[in-house]
Coordinates of C-alpha atoms in Angstrom, one line a residue:
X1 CA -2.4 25.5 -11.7
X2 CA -4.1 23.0 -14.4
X3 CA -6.7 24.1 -16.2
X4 CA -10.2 23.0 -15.3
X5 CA -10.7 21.0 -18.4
X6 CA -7.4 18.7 -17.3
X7 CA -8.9 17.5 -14.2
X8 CA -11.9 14.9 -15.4
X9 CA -9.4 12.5 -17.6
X10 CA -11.2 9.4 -19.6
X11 CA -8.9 6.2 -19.8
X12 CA -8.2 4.8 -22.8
X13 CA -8.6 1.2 -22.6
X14 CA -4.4 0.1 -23.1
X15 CA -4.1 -3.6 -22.8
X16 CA -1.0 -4.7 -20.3
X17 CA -2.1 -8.5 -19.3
X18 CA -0.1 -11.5 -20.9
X19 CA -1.2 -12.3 -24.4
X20 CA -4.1 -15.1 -24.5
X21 CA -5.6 -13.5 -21.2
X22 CA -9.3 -13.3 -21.4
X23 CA -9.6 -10.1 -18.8
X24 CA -6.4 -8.5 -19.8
X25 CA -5.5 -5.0 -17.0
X26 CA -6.1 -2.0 -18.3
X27 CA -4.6 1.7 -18.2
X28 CA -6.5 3.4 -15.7
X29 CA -3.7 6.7 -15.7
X30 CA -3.7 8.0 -19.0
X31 CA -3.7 11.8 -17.9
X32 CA -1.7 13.7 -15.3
X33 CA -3.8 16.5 -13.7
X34 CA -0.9 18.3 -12.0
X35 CA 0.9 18.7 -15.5
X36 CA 0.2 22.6 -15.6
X37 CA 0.7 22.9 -11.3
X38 CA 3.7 25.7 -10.4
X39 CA 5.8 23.9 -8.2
X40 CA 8.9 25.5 -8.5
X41 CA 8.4 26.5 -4.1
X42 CA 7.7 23.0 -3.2
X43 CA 11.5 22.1 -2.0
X44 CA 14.5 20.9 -3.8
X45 CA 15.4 17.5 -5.7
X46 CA 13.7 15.5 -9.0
X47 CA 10.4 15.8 -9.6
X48 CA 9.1 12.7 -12.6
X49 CA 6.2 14.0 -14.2
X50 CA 3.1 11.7 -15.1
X51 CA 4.1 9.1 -13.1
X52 CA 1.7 7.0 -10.8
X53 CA 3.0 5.5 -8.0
X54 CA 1.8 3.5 -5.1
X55 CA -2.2 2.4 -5.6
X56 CA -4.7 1.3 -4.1
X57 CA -8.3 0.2 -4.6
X58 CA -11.7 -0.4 -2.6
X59 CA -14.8 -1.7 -4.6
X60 CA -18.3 -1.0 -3.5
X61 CA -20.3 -3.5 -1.3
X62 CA -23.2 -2.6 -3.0
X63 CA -22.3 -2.9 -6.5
X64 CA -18.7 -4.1 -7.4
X65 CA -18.7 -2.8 -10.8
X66 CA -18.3 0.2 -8.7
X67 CA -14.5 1.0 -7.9
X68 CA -11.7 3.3 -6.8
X69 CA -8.6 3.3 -6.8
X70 CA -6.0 5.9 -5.5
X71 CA -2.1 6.7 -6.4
X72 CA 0.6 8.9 -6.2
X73 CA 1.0 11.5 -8.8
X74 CA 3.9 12.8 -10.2
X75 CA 5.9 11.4 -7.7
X76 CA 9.5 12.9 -5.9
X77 CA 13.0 11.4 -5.6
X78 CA 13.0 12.3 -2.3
X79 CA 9.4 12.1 -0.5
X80 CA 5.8 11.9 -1.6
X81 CA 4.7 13.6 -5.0
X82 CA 2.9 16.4 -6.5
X83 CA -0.6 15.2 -5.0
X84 CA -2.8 12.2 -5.3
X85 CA -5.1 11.1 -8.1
X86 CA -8.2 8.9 -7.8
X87 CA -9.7 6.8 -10.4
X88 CA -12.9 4.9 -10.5
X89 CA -15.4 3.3 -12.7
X90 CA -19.2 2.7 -12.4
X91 CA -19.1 -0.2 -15.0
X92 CA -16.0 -1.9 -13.7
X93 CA -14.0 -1.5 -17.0
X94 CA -13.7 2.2 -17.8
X95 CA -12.4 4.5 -15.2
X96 CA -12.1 8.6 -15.4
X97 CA -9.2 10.3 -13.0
X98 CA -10.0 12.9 -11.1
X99 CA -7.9 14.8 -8.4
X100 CA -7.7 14.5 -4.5
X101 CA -8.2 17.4 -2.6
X102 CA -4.8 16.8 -0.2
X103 CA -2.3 19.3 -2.2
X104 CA -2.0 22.7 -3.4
X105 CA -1.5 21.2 -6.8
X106 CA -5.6 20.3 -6.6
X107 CA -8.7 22.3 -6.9
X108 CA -9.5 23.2 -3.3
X109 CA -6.8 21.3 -1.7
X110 CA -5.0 21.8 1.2
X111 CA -2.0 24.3 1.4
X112 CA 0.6 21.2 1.1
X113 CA 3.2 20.8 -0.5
X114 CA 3.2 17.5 -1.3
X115 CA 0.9 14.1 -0.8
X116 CA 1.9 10.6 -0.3
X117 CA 0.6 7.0 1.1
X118 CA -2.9 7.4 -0.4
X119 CA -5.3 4.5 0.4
X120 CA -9.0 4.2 0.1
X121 CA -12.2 2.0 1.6
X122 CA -15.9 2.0 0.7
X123 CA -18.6 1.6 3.4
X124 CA -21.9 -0.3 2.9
X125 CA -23.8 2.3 2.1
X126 CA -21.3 3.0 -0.5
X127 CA -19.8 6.1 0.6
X128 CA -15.7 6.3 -0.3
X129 CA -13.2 7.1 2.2
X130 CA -10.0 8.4 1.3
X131 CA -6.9 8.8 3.7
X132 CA -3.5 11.1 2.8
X133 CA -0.1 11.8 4.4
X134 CA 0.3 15.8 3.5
X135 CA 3.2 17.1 4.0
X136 CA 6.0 20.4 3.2
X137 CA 9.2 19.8 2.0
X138 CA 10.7 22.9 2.8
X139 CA 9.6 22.6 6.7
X140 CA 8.4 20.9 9.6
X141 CA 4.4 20.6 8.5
X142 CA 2.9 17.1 8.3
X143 CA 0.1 15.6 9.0
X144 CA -2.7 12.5 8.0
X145 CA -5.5 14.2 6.2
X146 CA -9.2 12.5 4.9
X147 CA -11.7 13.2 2.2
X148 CA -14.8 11.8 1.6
X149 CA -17.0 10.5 -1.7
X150 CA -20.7 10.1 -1.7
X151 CA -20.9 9.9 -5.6
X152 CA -18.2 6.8 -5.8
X153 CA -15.1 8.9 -6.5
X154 CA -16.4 11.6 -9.0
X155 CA -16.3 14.1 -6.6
X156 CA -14.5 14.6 -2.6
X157 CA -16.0 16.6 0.1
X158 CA -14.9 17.4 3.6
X159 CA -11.3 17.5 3.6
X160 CA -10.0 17.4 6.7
X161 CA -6.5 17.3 8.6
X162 CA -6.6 15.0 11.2
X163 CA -3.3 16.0 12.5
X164 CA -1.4 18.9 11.4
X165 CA 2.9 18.9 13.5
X166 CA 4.5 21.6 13.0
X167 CA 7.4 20.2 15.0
X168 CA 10.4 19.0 13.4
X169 CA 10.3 16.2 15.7
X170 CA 7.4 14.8 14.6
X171 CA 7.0 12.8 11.4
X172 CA 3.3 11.3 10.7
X173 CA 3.7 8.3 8.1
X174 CA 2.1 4.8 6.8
X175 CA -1.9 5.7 7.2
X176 CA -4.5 3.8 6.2
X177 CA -8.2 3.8 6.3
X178 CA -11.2 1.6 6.7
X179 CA -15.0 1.8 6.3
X180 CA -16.3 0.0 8.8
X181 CA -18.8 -3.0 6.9
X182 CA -21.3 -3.3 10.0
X183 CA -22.1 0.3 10.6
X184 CA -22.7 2.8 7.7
X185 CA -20.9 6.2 8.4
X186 CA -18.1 4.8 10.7
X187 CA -14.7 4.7 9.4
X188 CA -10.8 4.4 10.9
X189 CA -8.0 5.8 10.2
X190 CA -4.7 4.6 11.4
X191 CA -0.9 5.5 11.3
X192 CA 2.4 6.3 12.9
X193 CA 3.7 9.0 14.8
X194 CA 7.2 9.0 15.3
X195 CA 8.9 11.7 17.7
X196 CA 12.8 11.5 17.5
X197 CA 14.5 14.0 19.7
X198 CA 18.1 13.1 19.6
X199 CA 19.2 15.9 22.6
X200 CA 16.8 14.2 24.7
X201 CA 17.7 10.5 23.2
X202 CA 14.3 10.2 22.7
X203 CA 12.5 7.9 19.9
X204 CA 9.1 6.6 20.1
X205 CA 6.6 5.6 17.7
X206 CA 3.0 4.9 18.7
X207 CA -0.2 4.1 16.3
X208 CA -2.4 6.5 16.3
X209 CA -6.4 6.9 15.5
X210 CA -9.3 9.5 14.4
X211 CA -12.7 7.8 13.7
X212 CA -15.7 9.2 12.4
X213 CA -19.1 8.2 12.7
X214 CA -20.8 10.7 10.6
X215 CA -20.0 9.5 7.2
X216 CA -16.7 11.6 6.7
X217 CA -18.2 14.5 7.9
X218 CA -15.9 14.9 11.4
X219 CA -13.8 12.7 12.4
X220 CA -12.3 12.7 16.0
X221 CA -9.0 14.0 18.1
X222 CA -6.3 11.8 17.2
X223 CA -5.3 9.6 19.5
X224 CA -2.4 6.8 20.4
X225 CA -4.1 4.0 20.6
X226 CA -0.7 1.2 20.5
X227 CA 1.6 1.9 23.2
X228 CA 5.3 2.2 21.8
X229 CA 6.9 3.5 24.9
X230 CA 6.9 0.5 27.1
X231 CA 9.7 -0.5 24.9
X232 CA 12.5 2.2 24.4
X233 CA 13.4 3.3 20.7
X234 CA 10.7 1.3 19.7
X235 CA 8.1 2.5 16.5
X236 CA 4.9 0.7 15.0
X237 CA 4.7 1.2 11.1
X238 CA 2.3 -0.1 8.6
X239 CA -0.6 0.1 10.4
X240 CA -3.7 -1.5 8.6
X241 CA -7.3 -2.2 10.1
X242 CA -9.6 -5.2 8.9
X243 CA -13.2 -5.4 10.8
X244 CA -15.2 -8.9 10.9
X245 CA -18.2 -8.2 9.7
X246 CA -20.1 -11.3 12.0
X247 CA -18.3 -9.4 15.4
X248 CA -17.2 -6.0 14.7
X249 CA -14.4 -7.0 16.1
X250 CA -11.5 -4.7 14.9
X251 CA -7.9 -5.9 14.5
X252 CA -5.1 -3.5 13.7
X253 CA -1.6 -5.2 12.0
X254 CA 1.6 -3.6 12.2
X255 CA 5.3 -4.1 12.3
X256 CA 6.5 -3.5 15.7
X257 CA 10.5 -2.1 15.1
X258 CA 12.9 -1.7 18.3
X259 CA 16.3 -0.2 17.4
X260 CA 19.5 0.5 19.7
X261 CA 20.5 3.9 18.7
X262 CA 23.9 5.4 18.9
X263 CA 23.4 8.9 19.3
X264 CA 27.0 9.7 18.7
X265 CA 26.7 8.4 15.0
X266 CA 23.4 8.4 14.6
X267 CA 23.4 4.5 13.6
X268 CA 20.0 2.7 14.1
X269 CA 20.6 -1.2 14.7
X270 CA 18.0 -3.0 14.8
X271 CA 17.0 -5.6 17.7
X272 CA 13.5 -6.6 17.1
X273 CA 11.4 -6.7 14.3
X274 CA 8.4 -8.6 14.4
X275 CA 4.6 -8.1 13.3
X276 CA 2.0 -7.7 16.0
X277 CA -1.9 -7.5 16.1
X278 CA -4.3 -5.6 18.4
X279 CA -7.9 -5.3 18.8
X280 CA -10.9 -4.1 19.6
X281 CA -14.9 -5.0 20.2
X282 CA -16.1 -1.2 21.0
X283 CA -15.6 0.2 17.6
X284 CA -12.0 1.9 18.1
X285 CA -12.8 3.1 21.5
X286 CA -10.3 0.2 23.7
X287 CA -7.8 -1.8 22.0
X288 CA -6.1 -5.1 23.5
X289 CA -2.3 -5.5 24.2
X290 CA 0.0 -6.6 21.2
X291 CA 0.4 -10.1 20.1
X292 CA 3.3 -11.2 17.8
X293 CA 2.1 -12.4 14.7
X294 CA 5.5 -13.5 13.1
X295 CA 9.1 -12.7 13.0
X296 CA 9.7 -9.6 10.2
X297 CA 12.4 -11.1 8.4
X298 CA 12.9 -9.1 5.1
X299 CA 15.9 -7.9 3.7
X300 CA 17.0 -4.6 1.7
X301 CA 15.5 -5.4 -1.9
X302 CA 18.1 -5.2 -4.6
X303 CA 19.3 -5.9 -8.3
X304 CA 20.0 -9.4 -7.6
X305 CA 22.4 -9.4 -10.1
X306 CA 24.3 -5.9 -8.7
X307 CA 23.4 -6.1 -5.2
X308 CA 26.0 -3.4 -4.0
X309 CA 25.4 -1.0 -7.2
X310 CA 23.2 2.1 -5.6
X311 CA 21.8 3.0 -8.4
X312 CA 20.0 0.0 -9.1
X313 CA 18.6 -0.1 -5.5
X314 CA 15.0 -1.0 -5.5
X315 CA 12.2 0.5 -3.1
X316 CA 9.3 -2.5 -1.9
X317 CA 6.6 -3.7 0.4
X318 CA 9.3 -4.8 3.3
X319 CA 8.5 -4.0 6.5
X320 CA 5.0 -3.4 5.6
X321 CA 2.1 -6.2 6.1
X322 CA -0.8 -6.5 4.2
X323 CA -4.3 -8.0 6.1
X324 CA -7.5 -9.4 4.8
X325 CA -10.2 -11.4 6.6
X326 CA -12.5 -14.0 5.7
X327 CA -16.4 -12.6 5.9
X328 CA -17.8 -15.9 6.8
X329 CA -15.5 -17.7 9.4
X330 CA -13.5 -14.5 10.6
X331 CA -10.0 -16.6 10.1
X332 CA -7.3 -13.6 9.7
X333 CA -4.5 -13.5 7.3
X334 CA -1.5 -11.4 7.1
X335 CA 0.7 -11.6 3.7
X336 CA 4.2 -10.0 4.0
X337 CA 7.9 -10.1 2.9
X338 CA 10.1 -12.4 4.5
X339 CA 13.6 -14.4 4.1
X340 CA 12.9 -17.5 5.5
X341 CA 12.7 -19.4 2.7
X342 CA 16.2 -18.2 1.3
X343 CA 18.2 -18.1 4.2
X344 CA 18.4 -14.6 5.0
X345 CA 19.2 -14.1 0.9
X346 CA 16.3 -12.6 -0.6
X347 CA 12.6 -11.8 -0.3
X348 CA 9.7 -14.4 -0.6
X349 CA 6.2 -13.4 0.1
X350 CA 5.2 -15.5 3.1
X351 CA 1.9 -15.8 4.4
X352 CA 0.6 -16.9 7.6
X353 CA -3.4 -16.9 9.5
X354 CA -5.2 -17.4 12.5
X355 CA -8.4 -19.1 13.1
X356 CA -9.2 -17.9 17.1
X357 CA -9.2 -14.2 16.8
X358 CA -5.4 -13.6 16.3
X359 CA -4.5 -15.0 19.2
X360 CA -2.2 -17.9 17.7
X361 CA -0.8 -18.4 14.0
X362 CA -0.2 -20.3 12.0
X363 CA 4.2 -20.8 10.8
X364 CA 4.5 -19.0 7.8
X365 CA 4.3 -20.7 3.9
X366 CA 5.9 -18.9 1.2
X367 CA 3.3 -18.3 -1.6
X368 CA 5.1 -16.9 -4.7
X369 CA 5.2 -19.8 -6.9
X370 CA 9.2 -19.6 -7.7
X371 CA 11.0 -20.4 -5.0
X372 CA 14.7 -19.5 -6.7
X373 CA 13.2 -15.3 -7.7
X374 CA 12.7 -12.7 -5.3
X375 CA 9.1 -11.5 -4.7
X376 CA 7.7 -8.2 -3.4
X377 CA 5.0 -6.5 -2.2
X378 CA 2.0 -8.7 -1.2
X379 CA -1.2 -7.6 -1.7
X380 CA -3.9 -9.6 -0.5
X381 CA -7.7 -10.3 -0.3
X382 CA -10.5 -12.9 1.0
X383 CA -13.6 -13.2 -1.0
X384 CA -17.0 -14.0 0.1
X385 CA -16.5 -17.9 -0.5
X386 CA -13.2 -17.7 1.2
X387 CA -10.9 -17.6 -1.4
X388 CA -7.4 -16.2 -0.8
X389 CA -6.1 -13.7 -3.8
X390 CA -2.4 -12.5 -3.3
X391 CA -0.8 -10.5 -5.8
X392 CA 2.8 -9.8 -5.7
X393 CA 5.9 -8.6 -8.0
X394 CA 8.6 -11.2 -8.7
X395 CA 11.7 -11.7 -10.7
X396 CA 11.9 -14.7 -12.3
X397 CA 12.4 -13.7 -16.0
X398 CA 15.9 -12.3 -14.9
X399 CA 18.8 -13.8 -16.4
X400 CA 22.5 -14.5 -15.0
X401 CA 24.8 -11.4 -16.2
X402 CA 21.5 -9.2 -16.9
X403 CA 22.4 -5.8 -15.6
X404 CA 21.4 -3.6 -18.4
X405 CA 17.7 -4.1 -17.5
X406 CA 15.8 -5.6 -14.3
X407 CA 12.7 -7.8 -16.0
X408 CA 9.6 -7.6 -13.4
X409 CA 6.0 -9.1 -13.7
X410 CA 2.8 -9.1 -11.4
X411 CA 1.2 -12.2 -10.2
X412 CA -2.3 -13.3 -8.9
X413 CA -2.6 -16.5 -7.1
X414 CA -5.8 -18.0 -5.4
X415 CA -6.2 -20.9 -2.7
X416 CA -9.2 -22.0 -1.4
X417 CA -10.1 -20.9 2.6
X418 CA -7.1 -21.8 4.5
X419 CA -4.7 -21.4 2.4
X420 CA -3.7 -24.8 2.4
X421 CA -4.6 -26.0 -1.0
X422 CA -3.7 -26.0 -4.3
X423 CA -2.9 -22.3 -5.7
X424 CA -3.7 -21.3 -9.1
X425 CA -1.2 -18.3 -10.6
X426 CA -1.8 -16.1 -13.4
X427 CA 0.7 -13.3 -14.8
X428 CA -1.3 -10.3 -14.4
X429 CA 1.2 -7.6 -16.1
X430 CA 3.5 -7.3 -19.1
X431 CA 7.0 -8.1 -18.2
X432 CA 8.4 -4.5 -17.6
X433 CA 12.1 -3.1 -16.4
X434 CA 11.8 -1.7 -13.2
X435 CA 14.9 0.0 -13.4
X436 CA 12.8 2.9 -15.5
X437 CA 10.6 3.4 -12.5
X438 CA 11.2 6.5 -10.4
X439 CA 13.9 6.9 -8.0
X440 CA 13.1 7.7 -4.2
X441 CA 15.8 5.9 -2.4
X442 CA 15.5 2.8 -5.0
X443 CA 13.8 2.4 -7.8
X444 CA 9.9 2.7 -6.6
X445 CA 6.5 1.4 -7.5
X446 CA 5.4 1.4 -4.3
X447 CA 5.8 0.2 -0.6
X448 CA 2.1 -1.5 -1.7
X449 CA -0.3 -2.1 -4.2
X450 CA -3.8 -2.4 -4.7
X451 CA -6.2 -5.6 -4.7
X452 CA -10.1 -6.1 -3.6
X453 CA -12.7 -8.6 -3.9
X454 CA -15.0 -8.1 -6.6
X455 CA -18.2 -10.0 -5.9
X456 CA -17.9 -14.0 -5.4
X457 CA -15.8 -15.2 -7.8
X458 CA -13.6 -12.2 -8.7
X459 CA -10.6 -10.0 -7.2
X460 CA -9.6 -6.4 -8.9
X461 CA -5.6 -5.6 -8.3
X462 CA -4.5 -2.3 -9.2
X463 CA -0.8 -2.4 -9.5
X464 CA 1.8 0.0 -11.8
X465 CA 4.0 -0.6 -14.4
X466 CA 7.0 1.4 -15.6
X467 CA 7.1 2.4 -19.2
X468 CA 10.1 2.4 -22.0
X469 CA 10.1 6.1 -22.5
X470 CA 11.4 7.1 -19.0
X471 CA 11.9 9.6 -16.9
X472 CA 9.3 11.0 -19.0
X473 CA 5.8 9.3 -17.5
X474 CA 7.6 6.5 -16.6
X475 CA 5.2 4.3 -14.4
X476 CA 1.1 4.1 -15.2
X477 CA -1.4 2.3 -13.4
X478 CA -3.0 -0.9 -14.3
X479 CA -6.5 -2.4 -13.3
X480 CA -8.7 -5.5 -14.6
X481 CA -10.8 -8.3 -13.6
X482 CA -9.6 -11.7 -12.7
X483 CA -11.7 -14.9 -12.0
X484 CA -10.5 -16.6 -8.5
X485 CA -11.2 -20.2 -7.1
X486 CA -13.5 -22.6 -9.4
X487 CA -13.6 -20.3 -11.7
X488 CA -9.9 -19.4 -12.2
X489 CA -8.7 -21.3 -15.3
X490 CA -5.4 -23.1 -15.8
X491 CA -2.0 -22.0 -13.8
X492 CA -0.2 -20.3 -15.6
X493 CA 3.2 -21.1 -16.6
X494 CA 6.5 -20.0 -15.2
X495 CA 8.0 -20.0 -19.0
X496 CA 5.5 -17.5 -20.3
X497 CA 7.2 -15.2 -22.6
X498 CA 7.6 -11.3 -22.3
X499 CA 6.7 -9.6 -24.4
X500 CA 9.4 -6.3 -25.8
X501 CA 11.9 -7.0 -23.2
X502 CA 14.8 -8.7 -25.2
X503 CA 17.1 -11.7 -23.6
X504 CA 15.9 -12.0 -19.8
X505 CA 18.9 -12.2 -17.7
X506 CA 22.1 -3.8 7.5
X507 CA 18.8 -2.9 7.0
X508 CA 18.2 1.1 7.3
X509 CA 16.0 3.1 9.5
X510 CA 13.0 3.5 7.5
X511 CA 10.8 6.6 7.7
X512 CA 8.8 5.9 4.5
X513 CA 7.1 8.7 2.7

């Protein structure tokens, strides 16, 4: 185990934004404090010390200098990592790491192997909840687990599994959680629970749901609350709760996914893919039936230029939406990857709202601002005067013939309410290879990243790089402060250089841990 001393880590302030930013990222990951864990029982495969993986981020209704951000440490090749790290700040610039209690690897964690799919949310009496896949990789045991901060993120008390399967039939995977901004002490946390019994041909996937409403200190049965069985072989996956605050009404986003399986081969094809929106105006309690929210349809994420070479496979957001809603007028937007725009080619991050409640959208717009590079992994967020932040990965410094190195930036853009206006980019990253990051079926920074509003006129991403001396720590996290909407600045240019990069040059099953 690491020593005590390893476990409060102060960030060194490491500049990563392009040159001539004036609110350049910053290293928020400079320590690993599951460096010293034994982990030699904790199942087969590669294990890539100090890297982060994954974030996300929440800031504090009450004080946005007040943040936290969550992501995977020391991740695995093949599922989740050695536990998962939170980071936060109380003057919105310098952040100290401390660790989750969700893995053996952490003080007075649980008796898990391994962590994955950490996400956080802050509710308006400023209390942090914190949501955990857990899981062994040497048997059956998984489960959704939550922890709770009344300190913003210095320290995590009442630790609980929601769920705990011991079957190997059941897989728990893609949770999230949200404070609920009406109602101090209410929080949701959502994910998917798939059983796949292939003697029985049975596969099913349903959302499930524990609330509390005691500020993290119980939290209740878990319970399906989207109905996956009315269509055979069917899963939900991605689940993600927004609440308007003028309503309480609750709306859950998902990607719906029906398969025909062959049971013989064990081939899943898929038949329908689409993401779908429910809600609810009791606080969790009774949800409404599905409505389609648009077609899902992304496509594996590769090397462009060696599509077909494994090894260069990259891991993304497919599959997986990302929700925000605007405070003031309720109007609900859902940011995702999609291949519309390229015929079928290659990812674009597409973006489509609602105005009426999610009853009817909007046809989706692609929002990266290169149409010709593949984009991944949305994140989005609406601010209090309505402006729409979406960051996203792209690849538009890679060249023809470039196969030695895979040259990857993150982006902020910003539209006013609706979406429909101008958009404003800004490189948020240093041009980094993401060929260096870990490899967990593709090359992986994460199947999402962080972004929140930060008062008015701000948002605060929280995205990772991959650094040049892999496998040793070879991705960090990154957070800053960037100005949105009036207050934005010039676009940026598509031509910016990078900086220490040199010359530029049928879809699987997905259980995704």
């Amino acid at each position: 185990m690491a020593t005590a001393a390893a476990f409060l880590l102060v960030a060194a302030v490491g500049s990563s934004a392009a040159s001539g930013d004036s609110q350049p990222a910053h290293l928020v990951s400079p320590g690993d404090p599951y460096a010293a864990c034994d982990i030699s029982g904790d199942g087969p495969d590669t294990n890539y010390p100090s890297a982060e993986d994954e974030p996300y981020v929440t800031t504090s209704p009450r004080d946005p200098r007040d943040a936290v951000g969550i992501f995977q440490q020391d991740r695995w090749s093949n599922g989740g990592a050695r536990g998962l790290t939170a980071t936060y700040t109380h003057d919105g610039r310098h952040f100290t790491e401390t660790p989750l209690p969700f893995s053996h690897c952490a003080p007075g964690g649980l008796n898990y192997q391994r962590a994955s799919d950490g996400w956080v949310s802050t509710g308006p009496d400023g209390t942090v909840y914190a949501s955990g896949l857990v899981f062994d990789a040497t048997d059956a045991r998984n489960g959704v687990a939550a922890t709770t901060s009344y300190d913003g993120g210095r320290s995590w008390t009442h630790t609980t599994p929601l769920i705990d399967d011991t079957q190997v039939q059941f897989s728990d995977d893609k949770n999230s959680v949200t404070a609920d901004p009406v109602h101090p002490g209410v929080a949701y946390q959502v994910w998917d629970r798939i059983e796949e019994d292939d003697s029985a041909q049975v596969y099913d996937g349903p959302a499930y749901i524990s609330v509390t409403r005691d500020g993290g200190r119980h939290w209740s049965t878990a319970s399906p609350f989207v109905d996956t069985s009315v269509v055979p072989h069917s899963q939900t996956i991605g689940n993600v709760i927004v609440v308007d605050p003028r309503t309480d009404t609750l709306y859950d986003v998902f990607d719906w996914q029906t398969y025909d399986i062959d049971y013989t081969t064990g081939t899943f094809t898929p038949t329908d893919l689409h993401f779908a929106v429910v809600k609810s105006t009791d606080q969790g309690r009774t949800w409404s039936k599905p409505v389609t929210i648009a077609k899902d349809t992304s496509v594996p994420e590769v090397d462009p230029n060696a599509p077909t070479d494994a090894t260069k496979a990259l891991r993304a957001g497919g599959d997986l939406p990302n929700v925000a809603i605007d405070p003031q007028t309720g109007e609900l937007y859902v940011a995702y990857e999609g291949s519309d725009f390229s015929g079928g080619a290659y990812n674009s991050v597409e973006l489509t709202h609602s105005t009426d409640g999610g009853r009817t959208w909007s046809a989706p717009k692609r929002v990266n601002q290169v149409a010709s590079a593949p984009a991944f992994t949305p994140s989005i967020s609406v601010g209090a005067r309505g402006t729409v932040s979406i960051t996203y990965y792209d690849l538009r410094y890679l060249t023809a013939g470039n196969t030695r190195t895979l040259p990857t930036a993150a982006w902020l853009v910003a539209f006013p309410r609706g979406a429909e206006g101008h958009a404003r980019e800004r490189r948020i990253s240093r041009v980094f290879d993401w060929l260096q990051a870990p490899y967990a079926r593709g090359h992986f920074l994460g199947d999402y990243e962080g972004l929140a509003a930060d008062g008015p006129f701000a948002v605060r991403p929280l995205f990772v790089e991959t650094n040049a001396d892999a496998p040793k720590n070879s991705t960090d996290a990154y957070s800053g402060l960037f100005p949105t909407g009036a207050d934005y600045g010039p676009a940026a240019a598509a031509t910016v250089a990078p900086r220490g990069m040199g010359p530029l040059g049928s879809r699987p099953h997905r259980l995704v841990r």
